[in-house]
Amino acid sequence: MAISTDSRSEEKAAQHSQEEKRWVLSDFEVGKALGRGKFGHVYLAREKRSNQIVALKVLFKSQLKQSQVEHQLRREVEIQSHLRHPNILRLYGYFYDQTRVYLILEYAAKGELYKELQRCKHFSERRSATYIASLARALIYLHGKHVIHRDIKPENLLIGVQGELKIADFGWSVHTFNRRRTMCGTLDYLPPEMVEKTEHDYHVDIWSLGILCYEFLYGLPPFEAKEHSETYRRIVKVDLKFPAKPFVSPAAKDLISQMLVKNSAHRLPLNKVLEHPWIVQNADPSGVYRG
Ligand code: AMP
């Protein structure tokens, strides 16, 4: 079977991969290492029959067990394998042997977003707005499927061959029909309701999008502090400050302020984010930032 990219055969391919096809390592020609994660390595690979280039993520069972993340990985695979959106990294399938688990992932040719952000220090309004609009569309799709991501941050975003943003890591995502209390995600991106361990729902992702928008434009997250306790305090107070920078317009600050609202029900809904004047004026309608 082929790992295909057009959507109808993609559906079929996904069904195949999980229900019929049992992948084995010899189905792939494994190339250079793309990167190293906490639990293993990621390699460029070619599926021999279809010739499709993929990213093969190799995880060591012993490390997964030791860190007690098998459950989280199962959830990640279950959720990500069913998602089909241009701004969400595809998970085509998985297989395992005695010692390792292999994830067959869409290859994001332009690599990690956070490296780009480090290189550029901060992004232009045009680039930031294009990314934020892409992410808002991906989150609308996810929430429509009752999935909350809960860990939107630069480290979890990859860039595809056209320059399109891809949400890549579903380790903290959940299928949700209820409000939840689990503490997860990364400190700088946690919303007040998660810091205070009160119930949270899909509104957490709107908060993270606000943090991300700020970080894209200013190059660092808004509540960053030397001590964790100080970051917590600033988040809970929503101690939001906009340093004077000539490259950030009042409209961008307005959008960020409407997403970083303590009362989660009052955060700007994602469809309204897409209609916000700053997005309308700056985001590339193609959804792709070409530089
Ligand atoms: P991870 O274990 O997911 O943190 O991946 C480790 C590193 O491998 C990342 O930081 C990326 O540089 C690279 N990587 C992971 N997945 C992909 C992918 N689908 N396409 C390209 N590079 C990837």
mmCIF file of C-alpha atoms and ligand atoms in Angstrom:
data_model
loop_
_atom_site.group_PDB
_atom_site.id
_atom_site.type_symbol
_atom_site.label_atom_id
_atom_site.label_comp_id
_atom_site.label_asym_id
_atom_site.label_seq_id
_atom_site.Cartn_x
_atom_site.Cartn_y
_atom_site.Cartn_z
ATOM 1 C CA MET A 1 0.000 0.000 0.000
ATOM 2 C CA ALA A 2 1.033 3.558 -0.553
ATOM 3 C CA ILE A 3 1.293 6.388 1.888
ATOM 4 C CA SER A 4 -0.582 8.907 -0.142
ATOM 5 C CA THR A 5 -1.214 12.619 0.236
ATOM 6 C CA ASP A 6 -4.473 13.140 -1.612
ATOM 7 C CA SER A 7 -7.357 13.101 0.813
ATOM 8 C CA ARG A 8 -9.541 10.205 -0.447
ATOM 9 C CA SER A 9 -6.746 7.763 -0.836
ATOM 10 C CA GLU A 10 -5.363 9.179 2.403
ATOM 11 C CA GLU A 11 -8.480 8.006 4.236
ATOM 12 C CA LYS A 12 -8.086 4.598 2.673
ATOM 13 C CA ALA A 13 -4.397 4.552 3.427
ATOM 14 C CA ALA A 14 -5.018 5.389 7.065
ATOM 15 C CA GLN A 15 -7.623 2.653 7.397
ATOM 16 C CA HIS A 16 -5.291 0.241 5.685
ATOM 17 C CA SER A 17 -2.364 1.170 7.847
ATOM 18 C CA GLN A 18 -4.204 0.573 11.088
ATOM 19 C CA GLU A 19 -6.507 -2.304 10.149
ATOM 20 C CA GLU A 20 -4.797 -4.380 7.479
ATOM 21 C CA LYS A 21 -1.247 -3.372 6.793
ATOM 22 C CA ARG A 22 1.267 -4.419 9.397
ATOM 23 C CA TRP A 23 4.266 -2.215 8.830
ATOM 24 C CA VAL A 24 7.767 -3.495 9.465
ATOM 25 C CA LEU A 25 11.062 -1.654 9.465
ATOM 26 C CA SER A 26 12.125 -3.283 6.189
ATOM 27 C CA ASP A 27 9.248 -1.430 4.438
ATOM 28 C CA PHE A 28 11.409 1.679 4.842
ATOM 29 C CA GLU A 29 14.755 2.878 3.681
ATOM 30 C CA VAL A 30 16.021 4.843 6.643
ATOM 31 C CA GLY A 31 18.101 7.955 5.982
ATOM 32 C CA LYS A 32 19.637 10.756 8.007
ATOM 33 C CA ALA A 33 18.651 11.627 11.568
ATOM 34 C CA LEU A 34 16.321 14.649 11.653
ATOM 35 C CA GLY A 35 16.453 15.199 15.356
ATOM 36 C CA ARG A 36 16.490 13.774 18.784
ATOM 37 C CA GLY A 37 13.583 13.698 21.212
ATOM 38 C CA LYS A 38 13.282 12.723 24.847
ATOM 39 C CA PHE A 39 12.416 9.090 24.093
ATOM 40 C CA GLY A 40 14.279 8.376 20.867
ATOM 41 C CA HIS A 41 15.286 9.655 17.459
ATOM 42 C CA VAL A 42 13.548 10.856 14.324
ATOM 43 C CA TYR A 43 14.857 9.809 10.895
ATOM 44 C CA LEU A 44 14.120 10.765 7.345
ATOM 45 C CA ALA A 45 12.810 7.633 5.619
ATOM 46 C CA ARG A 46 11.357 6.468 2.319
ATOM 47 C CA GLU A 47 8.525 3.984 2.137
ATOM 48 C CA LYS A 48 9.859 1.595 -0.482
ATOM 49 C CA ARG A 49 6.698 0.709 -2.371
ATOM 50 C CA SER A 50 5.167 4.200 -2.672
ATOM 51 C CA ASN A 51 8.483 6.081 -2.621
ATOM 52 C CA GLN A 52 6.934 8.513 -0.193
ATOM 53 C CA ILE A 53 9.253 10.423 2.083
ATOM 54 C CA VAL A 54 8.236 10.329 5.738
ATOM 55 C CA ALA A 55 9.691 11.031 9.166
ATOM 56 C CA LEU A 56 10.147 7.871 11.204
ATOM 57 C CA LYS A 57 10.080 8.454 14.929
ATOM 58 C CA VAL A 58 11.741 5.674 16.872
ATOM 59 C CA LEU A 59 10.888 5.425 20.563
ATOM 60 C CA PHE A 60 12.453 3.015 23.027
ATOM 61 C CA LYS A 61 9.912 0.967 24.959
ATOM 62 C CA SER A 62 12.183 0.825 28.010
ATOM 63 C CA GLN A 63 12.338 4.634 28.199
ATOM 64 C CA LEU A 64 8.586 4.991 27.664
ATOM 65 C CA LYS A 65 7.977 2.519 30.480
ATOM 66 C CA GLN A 66 10.489 4.126 32.801
ATOM 67 C CA SER A 67 8.880 7.535 32.366
ATOM 68 C CA GLN A 68 5.382 6.031 32.564
ATOM 69 C CA VAL A 69 4.257 7.676 29.338
ATOM 70 C CA GLU A 70 2.922 4.606 27.469
ATOM 71 C CA HIS A 71 -0.615 5.739 28.181
ATOM 72 C CA GLN A 72 0.166 9.252 26.898
ATOM 73 C CA LEU A 73 1.714 7.808 23.713
ATOM 74 C CA ARG A 74 -1.304 5.583 23.096
ATOM 75 C CA ARG A 75 -3.563 8.632 23.429
ATOM 76 C CA GLU A 76 -1.309 10.678 21.135
ATOM 77 C CA VAL A 77 -1.387 7.965 18.439
ATOM 78 C CA GLU A 78 -5.124 7.396 18.777
ATOM 79 C CA ILE A 79 -5.886 11.115 18.407
ATOM 80 C CA GLN A 80 -3.307 12.151 15.796
ATOM 81 C CA SER A 81 -3.954 9.223 13.432
ATOM 82 C CA HIS A 82 -7.548 10.363 12.937
ATOM 83 C CA LEU A 83 -6.810 14.006 12.156
ATOM 84 C CA ARG A 84 -6.757 15.435 8.616
ATOM 85 C CA HIS A 85 -5.908 19.122 8.394
ATOM 86 C CA PRO A 86 -3.242 21.012 6.395
ATOM 87 C CA ASN A 87 -1.886 22.552 9.603
ATOM 88 C CA ILE A 88 -1.784 19.330 11.613
ATOM 89 C CA LEU A 89 1.074 16.891 11.084
ATOM 90 C CA ARG A 90 -0.227 13.578 9.731
ATOM 91 C CA LEU A 91 0.443 10.354 11.571
ATOM 92 C CA TYR A 92 0.175 7.690 8.869
ATOM 93 C CA GLY A 93 0.606 4.667 11.103
ATOM 94 C CA TYR A 94 2.782 2.905 13.631
ATOM 95 C CA PHE A 95 4.431 -0.419 14.310
ATOM 96 C CA TYR A 96 6.691 -1.922 16.934
ATOM 97 C CA ASP A 97 9.201 -4.630 17.603
ATOM 98 C CA GLN A 98 10.647 -6.105 20.805
ATOM 99 C CA THR A 99 12.368 -2.955 21.972
ATOM 100 C CA ARG A 100 11.003 -0.028 19.962
ATOM 101 C CA VAL A 101 7.845 1.742 18.829
ATOM 102 C CA TYR A 102 7.922 3.436 15.406
ATOM 103 C CA LEU A 103 5.647 6.300 14.373
ATOM 104 C CA ILE A 104 5.287 7.021 10.640
ATOM 105 C CA LEU A 105 4.886 10.788 10.418
ATOM 106 C CA GLU A 106 4.461 13.371 7.702
ATOM 107 C CA TYR A 107 7.861 14.931 6.978
ATOM 108 C CA ALA A 108 8.021 18.642 7.803
ATOM 109 C CA ALA A 109 10.810 19.733 5.464
ATOM 110 C CA LYS A 110 11.486 23.168 6.968
ATOM 111 C CA GLY A 111 11.959 21.903 10.501
ATOM 112 C CA GLU A 112 11.240 23.405 13.844
ATOM 113 C CA LEU A 113 9.459 26.704 14.304
ATOM 114 C CA TYR A 114 11.218 27.573 17.524
ATOM 115 C CA LYS A 115 14.597 27.423 15.766
ATOM 116 C CA GLU A 116 13.289 29.887 13.204
ATOM 117 C CA LEU A 117 12.084 32.127 16.010
ATOM 118 C CA GLN A 118 15.477 31.904 17.706
ATOM 119 C CA ARG A 119 17.205 32.723 14.438
ATOM 120 C CA CYS A 120 14.959 35.696 13.607
ATOM 121 C CA LYS A 121 14.574 36.868 17.276
ATOM 122 C CA HIS A 122 10.964 37.809 16.470
ATOM 123 C CA PHE A 123 8.646 37.520 13.482
ATOM 124 C CA SER A 124 7.095 40.267 11.391
ATOM 125 C CA GLU A 125 3.394 41.047 11.801
ATOM 126 C CA ARG A 126 2.721 39.455 8.435
ATOM 127 C CA ARG A 127 4.433 36.212 9.344
ATOM 128 C CA SER A 128 2.952 36.126 12.867
ATOM 129 C CA ALA A 129 -0.594 36.786 11.643
ATOM 130 C CA THR A 130 -0.305 34.110 8.935
ATOM 131 C CA TYR A 131 0.795 31.559 11.530
ATOM 132 C CA ILE A 132 -1.853 32.596 14.083
ATOM 133 C CA ALA A 133 -4.625 32.355 11.454
ATOM 134 C CA SER A 134 -3.386 28.865 10.425
ATOM 135 C CA LEU A 135 -3.352 27.757 14.034
ATOM 136 C CA ALA A 136 -6.794 29.235 14.718
ATOM 137 C CA ARG A 137 -8.157 27.202 11.780
ATOM 138 C CA ALA A 138 -6.422 24.029 13.003
ATOM 139 C CA LEU A 139 -7.762 24.574 16.532
ATOM 140 C CA ILE A 140 -11.303 25.155 15.241
ATOM 141 C CA TYR A 141 -10.987 21.802 13.443
ATOM 142 C CA LEU A 142 -9.641 20.084 16.585
ATOM 143 C CA HIS A 143 -12.269 21.531 18.903
ATOM 144 C CA GLY A 144 -14.948 20.447 16.413
ATOM 145 C CA LYS A 145 -13.661 16.920 16.968
ATOM 146 C CA HIS A 146 -13.746 17.407 20.749
ATOM 147 C CA VAL A 147 -9.967 17.439 20.973
ATOM 148 C CA ILE A 148 -8.181 20.057 23.063
ATOM 149 C CA HIS A 149 -4.478 20.314 22.413
ATOM 150 C CA ARG A 150 -3.389 21.880 25.746
ATOM 151 C CA ASP A 151 0.252 22.316 24.749
ATOM 152 C CA ILE A 152 0.461 24.797 21.887
ATOM 153 C CA LYS A 153 3.972 26.321 21.966
ATOM 154 C CA PRO A 154 6.815 26.939 19.459
ATOM 155 C CA GLU A 155 8.571 23.637 20.337
ATOM 156 C CA ASN A 156 5.504 21.676 19.183
ATOM 157 C CA LEU A 157 5.230 23.354 15.793
ATOM 158 C CA LEU A 158 6.981 22.297 12.607
ATOM 159 C CA ILE A 159 7.155 23.955 9.196
ATOM 160 C CA GLY A 160 6.148 22.102 6.029
ATOM 161 C CA VAL A 161 7.812 22.291 2.643
ATOM 162 C CA GLN A 162 5.660 25.263 1.486
ATOM 163 C CA GLY A 163 6.260 27.175 4.717
ATOM 164 C CA GLU A 164 2.958 26.097 6.273
ATOM 165 C CA LEU A 165 2.738 25.587 10.015
ATOM 166 C CA LYS A 166 2.030 22.086 11.375
ATOM 167 C CA ILE A 167 0.944 21.219 14.891
ATOM 168 C CA ALA A 168 3.169 18.265 15.628
ATOM 169 C CA ASP A 169 2.921 17.047 19.165
ATOM 170 C CA PHE A 170 -0.253 15.603 20.617
ATOM 171 C CA GLY A 171 1.290 14.248 23.815
ATOM 172 C CA TRP A 172 -0.905 16.392 26.039
ATOM 173 C CA SER A 173 -4.047 16.482 23.942
ATOM 174 C CA VAL A 174 -7.280 14.919 25.109
ATOM 175 C CA HIS A 175 -10.581 13.855 23.704
ATOM 176 C CA THR A 176 -12.942 15.723 25.897
ATOM 177 C CA PHE A 177 -16.589 15.824 26.621
ATOM 178 C CA ASN A 178 -16.136 17.044 30.160
ATOM 179 C CA ARG A 179 -14.284 19.787 31.877
ATOM 180 C CA ARG A 180 -10.943 18.590 33.195
ATOM 181 C CA ARG A 181 -8.534 19.284 36.044
ATOM 182 C CA THR A 182 -5.195 17.724 35.027
ATOM 183 C CA MET A 183 -2.163 19.994 35.235
ATOM 184 C CA CYS A 184 -0.140 19.679 32.056
ATOM 185 C CA GLY A 185 1.584 21.719 29.388
ATOM 186 C CA THR A 186 4.527 24.038 29.802
ATOM 187 C CA LEU A 187 4.640 26.691 32.490
ATOM 188 C CA ASP A 188 4.895 29.824 30.346
ATOM 189 C CA TYR A 189 1.913 28.750 28.264
ATOM 190 C CA LEU A 190 -0.393 27.610 31.080
ATOM 191 C CA PRO A 191 -3.629 29.562 31.488
ATOM 192 C CA PRO A 192 -4.791 30.775 34.914
ATOM 193 C CA GLU A 193 -7.409 28.004 35.247
ATOM 194 C CA MET A 194 -4.698 25.342 34.861
ATOM 195 C CA VAL A 195 -2.219 27.113 37.138
ATOM 196 C CA GLU A 196 -4.944 27.312 39.789
ATOM 197 C CA LYS A 197 -5.966 23.693 39.006
ATOM 198 C CA THR A 198 -9.599 24.592 38.544
ATOM 199 C CA GLU A 199 -11.595 23.020 35.713
ATOM 200 C CA HIS A 200 -10.543 23.762 32.152
ATOM 201 C CA ASP A 201 -11.872 23.107 28.684
ATOM 202 C CA TYR A 202 -11.064 24.022 25.058
ATOM 203 C CA HIS A 203 -10.674 27.713 26.026
ATOM 204 C CA VAL A 204 -7.142 26.823 27.220
ATOM 205 C CA ASP A 205 -6.033 26.654 23.586
ATOM 206 C CA ILE A 206 -7.220 30.233 22.952
ATOM 207 C CA TRP A 207 -5.038 31.395 25.839
ATOM 208 C CA SER A 208 -2.028 29.523 24.398
ATOM 209 C CA LEU A 209 -2.667 31.103 21.009
ATOM 210 C CA GLY A 210 -2.514 34.537 22.688
ATOM 211 C CA ILE A 211 0.800 33.619 24.358
ATOM 212 C CA LEU A 212 2.139 32.361 21.034
ATOM 213 C CA CYS A 213 1.090 35.522 19.203
ATOM 214 C CA TYR A 214 2.943 37.597 21.819
ATOM 215 C CA GLU A 215 6.041 35.379 21.593
ATOM 216 C CA PHE A 216 6.074 35.553 17.785
ATOM 217 C CA LEU A 217 5.999 39.351 17.884
ATOM 218 C CA TYR A 218 8.237 40.046 20.890
ATOM 219 C CA GLY A 219 10.467 36.958 20.836
ATOM 220 C CA LEU A 220 9.657 35.836 24.381
ATOM 221 C CA PRO A 221 6.502 34.767 26.226
ATOM 222 C CA PRO A 222 4.657 37.498 28.149
ATOM 223 C CA PHE A 223 4.819 36.101 31.690
ATOM 224 C CA GLU A 224 8.411 34.932 31.639
ATOM 225 C CA ALA A 225 10.208 35.421 34.960
ATOM 226 C CA LYS A 226 13.339 34.148 36.724
ATOM 227 C CA GLU A 227 11.418 32.040 39.228
ATOM 228 C CA HIS A 228 8.534 29.675 38.474
ATOM 229 C CA SER A 229 6.564 31.144 41.359
ATOM 230 C CA GLU A 230 6.811 34.588 39.766
ATOM 231 C CA THR A 231 5.584 33.250 36.394
ATOM 232 C CA TYR A 232 2.637 31.619 38.200
ATOM 233 C CA ARG A 233 1.847 34.886 39.935
ATOM 234 C CA ARG A 234 2.012 36.883 36.706
ATOM 235 C CA ILE A 235 -0.229 34.382 34.878
ATOM 236 C CA VAL A 236 -2.878 34.364 37.596
ATOM 237 C CA LYS A 237 -2.881 38.178 37.713
ATOM 238 C CA VAL A 238 -2.680 38.376 33.900
ATOM 239 C CA ASP A 239 0.205 40.769 34.370
ATOM 240 C CA LEU A 240 0.418 41.581 30.660
ATOM 241 C CA LYS A 241 2.887 44.261 29.597
ATOM 242 C CA PHE A 242 3.686 45.355 26.069
ATOM 243 C CA PRO A 243 7.251 46.661 25.762
ATOM 244 C CA ALA A 244 7.532 49.632 23.411
ATOM 245 C CA LYS A 245 8.508 48.124 20.051
ATOM 246 C CA PRO A 246 8.047 49.900 16.757
ATOM 247 C CA PHE A 247 7.257 46.633 14.937
ATOM 248 C CA VAL A 248 4.151 45.757 16.981
ATOM 249 C CA SER A 249 0.977 47.637 16.054
ATOM 250 C CA PRO A 250 -1.890 48.592 18.422
ATOM 251 C CA ALA A 251 -4.161 46.144 16.537
ATOM 252 C CA ALA A 252 -1.834 43.215 17.389
ATOM 253 C CA LYS A 253 -1.861 44.225 21.063
ATOM 254 C CA ASP A 254 -5.640 44.447 20.944
ATOM 255 C CA LEU A 255 -5.931 40.882 19.636
ATOM 256 C CA ILE A 256 -3.491 39.522 22.245
ATOM 257 C CA SER A 257 -5.383 41.327 25.028
ATOM 258 C CA GLN A 258 -8.628 39.753 23.860
ATOM 259 C CA MET A 259 -7.168 36.238 23.949
ATOM 260 C CA LEU A 260 -5.300 36.585 27.265
ATOM 261 C CA VAL A 261 -8.385 37.061 29.413
ATOM 262 C CA LYS A 262 -8.559 35.442 32.836
ATOM 263 C CA ASN A 263 -12.203 34.420 32.582
ATOM 264 C CA SER A 264 -11.928 31.688 29.950
ATOM 265 C CA ALA A 265 -15.493 32.174 28.708
ATOM 266 C CA HIS A 266 -14.630 35.777 27.779
ATOM 267 C CA ARG A 267 -11.658 34.927 25.539
ATOM 268 C CA LEU A 268 -12.150 35.871 21.907
ATOM 269 C CA PRO A 269 -13.663 32.838 20.112
ATOM 270 C CA LEU A 270 -11.408 31.378 17.413
ATOM 271 C CA ASN A 271 -13.750 32.301 14.557
ATOM 272 C CA LYS A 272 -13.593 35.911 15.806
ATOM 273 C CA VAL A 273 -9.795 35.690 15.933
ATOM 274 C CA LEU A 274 -9.926 35.005 12.180
ATOM 275 C CA GLU A 275 -12.139 38.074 11.682
ATOM 276 C CA HIS A 276 -9.981 40.385 13.819
ATOM 277 C CA PRO A 277 -8.720 43.391 11.772
ATOM 278 C CA TRP A 278 -5.062 42.605 12.541
ATOM 279 C CA ILE A 279 -5.458 39.088 11.130
ATOM 280 C CA VAL A 280 -7.501 40.267 8.148
ATOM 281 C CA GLN A 281 -4.918 42.950 7.287
ATOM 282 C CA ASN A 282 -1.779 40.899 7.869
ATOM 283 C CA ALA A 283 -2.396 37.173 7.376
ATOM 284 C CA ASP A 284 -1.562 35.789 3.961
ATOM 285 C CA PRO A 285 -4.891 34.497 2.551
ATOM 286 C CA SER A 286 -3.121 31.387 1.200
ATOM 287 C CA GLY A 287 -2.283 30.415 4.799
ATOM 288 C CA VAL A 288 1.360 30.058 3.850
ATOM 289 C CA TYR A 289 4.217 32.333 4.865
ATOM 290 C CA ARG A 290 6.733 32.363 2.030
ATOM 291 C CA GLY A 291 9.272 34.716 3.551
HETATM 292 P P1 AMP B 1 10.528 14.979 18.923
HETATM 293 O O1 AMP B 1 10.928 13.670 19.504
HETATM 294 O O2 AMP B 1 9.143 14.955 18.371
HETATM 295 O O3 AMP B 1 10.783 16.116 19.855
HETATM 296 O O4 AMP B 1 11.456 15.205 17.643
HETATM 297 C C1 AMP B 1 12.829 15.475 17.764
HETATM 298 C C2 AMP B 1 13.269 16.364 16.622
HETATM 299 O O5 AMP B 1 13.149 15.677 15.375
HETATM 300 C C3 AMP B 1 12.420 17.615 16.444
HETATM 301 O O6 AMP B 1 12.848 18.622 17.277
HETATM 302 C C4 AMP B 1 12.610 17.917 14.967
HETATM 303 O O7 AMP B 1 13.824 18.590 14.736
HETATM 304 C C5 AMP B 1 12.732 16.562 14.338
HETATM 305 N N1 AMP B 1 11.420 16.098 13.845
HETATM 306 C C6 AMP B 1 10.471 15.445 14.541
HETATM 307 N N2 AMP B 1 9.411 15.153 13.780
HETATM 308 C C7 AMP B 1 9.696 15.619 12.537
HETATM 309 C C8 AMP B 1 8.975 15.638 11.286
HETATM 310 N N3 AMP B 1 7.765 15.089 11.197
HETATM 311 N N4 AMP B 1 9.553 16.218 10.218
HETATM 312 C C9 AMP B 1 10.788 16.782 10.332
HETATM 313 N N5 AMP B 1 11.506 16.810 11.473
HETATM 314 C C10 AMP B 1 10.974 16.231 12.574
#
